[in-house]
CSV table of C-alpha atoms in Angstrom, one decimal:
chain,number,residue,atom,x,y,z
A,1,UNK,CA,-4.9,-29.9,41.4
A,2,UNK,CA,-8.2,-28.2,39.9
A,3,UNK,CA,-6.4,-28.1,36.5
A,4,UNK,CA,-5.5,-31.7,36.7
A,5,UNK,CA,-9.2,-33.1,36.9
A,6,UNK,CA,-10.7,-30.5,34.8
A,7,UNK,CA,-8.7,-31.5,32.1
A,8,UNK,CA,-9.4,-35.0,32.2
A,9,UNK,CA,-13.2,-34.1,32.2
A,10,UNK,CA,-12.9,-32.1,28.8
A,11,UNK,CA,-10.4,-34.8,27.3
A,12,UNK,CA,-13.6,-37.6,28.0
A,13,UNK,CA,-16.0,-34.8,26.4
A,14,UNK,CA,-13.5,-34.2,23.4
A,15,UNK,CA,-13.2,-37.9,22.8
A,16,UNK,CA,-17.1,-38.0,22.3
A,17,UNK,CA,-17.1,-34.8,19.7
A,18,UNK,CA,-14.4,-36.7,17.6
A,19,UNK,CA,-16.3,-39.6,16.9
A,20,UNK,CA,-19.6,-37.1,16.0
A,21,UNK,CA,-21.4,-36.9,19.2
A,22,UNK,CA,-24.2,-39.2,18.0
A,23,UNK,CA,-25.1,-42.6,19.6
A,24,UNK,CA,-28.0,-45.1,18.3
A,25,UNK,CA,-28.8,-48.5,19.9
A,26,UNK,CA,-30.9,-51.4,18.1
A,27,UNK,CA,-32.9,-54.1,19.7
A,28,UNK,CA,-32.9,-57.1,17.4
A,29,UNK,CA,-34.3,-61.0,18.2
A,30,UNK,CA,-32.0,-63.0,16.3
A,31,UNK,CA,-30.1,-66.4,17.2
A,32,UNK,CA,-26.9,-64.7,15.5
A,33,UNK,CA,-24.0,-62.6,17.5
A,34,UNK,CA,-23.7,-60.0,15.3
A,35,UNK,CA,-25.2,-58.8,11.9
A,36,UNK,CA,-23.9,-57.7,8.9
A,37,UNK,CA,-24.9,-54.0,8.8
A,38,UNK,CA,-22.4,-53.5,5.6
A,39,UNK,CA,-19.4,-51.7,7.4
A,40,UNK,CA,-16.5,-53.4,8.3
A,41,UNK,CA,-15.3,-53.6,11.7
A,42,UNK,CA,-12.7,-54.7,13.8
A,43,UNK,CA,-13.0,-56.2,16.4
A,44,UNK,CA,-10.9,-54.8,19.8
A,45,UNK,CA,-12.5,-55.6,23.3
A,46,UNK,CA,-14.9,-58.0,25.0
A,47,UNK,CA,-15.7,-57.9,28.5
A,48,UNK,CA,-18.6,-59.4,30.9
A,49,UNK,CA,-21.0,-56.8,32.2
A,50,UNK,CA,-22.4,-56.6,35.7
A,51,UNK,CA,-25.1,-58.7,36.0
A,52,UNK,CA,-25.0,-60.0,32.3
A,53,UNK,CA,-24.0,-63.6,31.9
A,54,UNK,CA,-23.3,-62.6,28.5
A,55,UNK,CA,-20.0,-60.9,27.2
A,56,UNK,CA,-20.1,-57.4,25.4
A,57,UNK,CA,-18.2,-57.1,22.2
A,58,UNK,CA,-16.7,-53.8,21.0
A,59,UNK,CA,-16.0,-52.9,17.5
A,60,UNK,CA,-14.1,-50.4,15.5
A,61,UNK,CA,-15.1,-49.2,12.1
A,62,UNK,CA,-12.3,-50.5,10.0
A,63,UNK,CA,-12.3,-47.9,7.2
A,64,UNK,CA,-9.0,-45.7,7.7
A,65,UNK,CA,-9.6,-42.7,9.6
A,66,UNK,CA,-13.3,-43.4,10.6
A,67,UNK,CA,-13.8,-42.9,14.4
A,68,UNK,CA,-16.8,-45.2,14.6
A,69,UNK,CA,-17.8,-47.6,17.5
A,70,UNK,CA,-20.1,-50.1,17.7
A,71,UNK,CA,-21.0,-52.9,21.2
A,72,UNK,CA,-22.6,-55.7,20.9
A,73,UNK,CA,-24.9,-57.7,23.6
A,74,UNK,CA,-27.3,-59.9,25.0
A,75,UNK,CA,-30.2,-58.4,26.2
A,76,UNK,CA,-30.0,-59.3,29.9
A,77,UNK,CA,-33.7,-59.3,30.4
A,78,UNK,CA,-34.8,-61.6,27.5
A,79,UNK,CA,-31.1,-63.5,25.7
A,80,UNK,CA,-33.0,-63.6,22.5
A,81,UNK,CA,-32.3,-60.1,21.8
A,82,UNK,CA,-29.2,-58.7,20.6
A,83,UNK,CA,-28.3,-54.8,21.6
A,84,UNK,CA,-26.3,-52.8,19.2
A,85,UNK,CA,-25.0,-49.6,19.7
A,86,UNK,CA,-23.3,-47.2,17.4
A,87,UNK,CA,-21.4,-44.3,18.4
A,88,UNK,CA,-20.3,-41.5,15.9
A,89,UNK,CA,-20.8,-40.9,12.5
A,90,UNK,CA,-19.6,-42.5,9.5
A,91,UNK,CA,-16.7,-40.0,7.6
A,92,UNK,CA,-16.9,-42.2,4.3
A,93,UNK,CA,-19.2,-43.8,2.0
A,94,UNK,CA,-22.7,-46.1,3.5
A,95,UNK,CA,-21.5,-49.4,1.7
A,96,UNK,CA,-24.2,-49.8,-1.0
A,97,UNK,CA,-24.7,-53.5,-0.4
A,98,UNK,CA,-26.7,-54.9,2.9
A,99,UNK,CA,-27.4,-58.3,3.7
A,100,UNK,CA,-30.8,-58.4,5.8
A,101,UNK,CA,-32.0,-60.9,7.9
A,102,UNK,CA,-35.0,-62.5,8.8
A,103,UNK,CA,-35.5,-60.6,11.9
A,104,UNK,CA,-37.9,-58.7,14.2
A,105,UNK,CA,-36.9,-55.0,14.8
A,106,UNK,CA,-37.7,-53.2,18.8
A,107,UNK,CA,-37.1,-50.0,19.1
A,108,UNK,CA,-36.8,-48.5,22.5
């Protein structure tokens, strides 16, 4: 029974070292959903959050064999915001061209 759930535990904490065990989150005021960061991604999930009237959108790198994850979201304390988070690292090339918008960046 002890085997059972300390496998599960170091299955959750392998899953984390696959995709490079690095996570980043952006605070951005834009009027858009997402922005173009370069990658593509694929889009597999949305779901509300507690307490969010706003849906969370989840995103998979689409570049074969890249483990990378990315959510997007309103910021529930101010909607003008949009929360990205990354999760991993990239296994292949940065794309080498970036659209940039006319936006203000928080970090937090």
């Amino acid at each position: 029974m002890c085997r059972n759930k300390c496998s599960k535990r170091m299955k959750r904490s392998d899953k984390s070292d696959e995709n490079g065990g690095s996570r980043i989150a952006f605070r951005i005021k834009t009027e858009l959903e997402t922005l173009d960061d370069g990658y593509k991604w694929r889009k597999y999930g949305k779901k509300m959050v507690k307490n969010n009237p706003n849906p969370r959108n989840y995103y998979k790198c689409s570049s074969v064999g890249c483990k990378v994850k990315k959510r997007v979201e309103r910021d529930l304390k101010d909607s003008s915001f949009v929360i990205t988070t990354y999760e991993g690292i990239h296994n292949h090339e940065t794309p080498h061209a970036f659209v940039y918008y006319n936006t203000q960046m928080q970090y937090d």
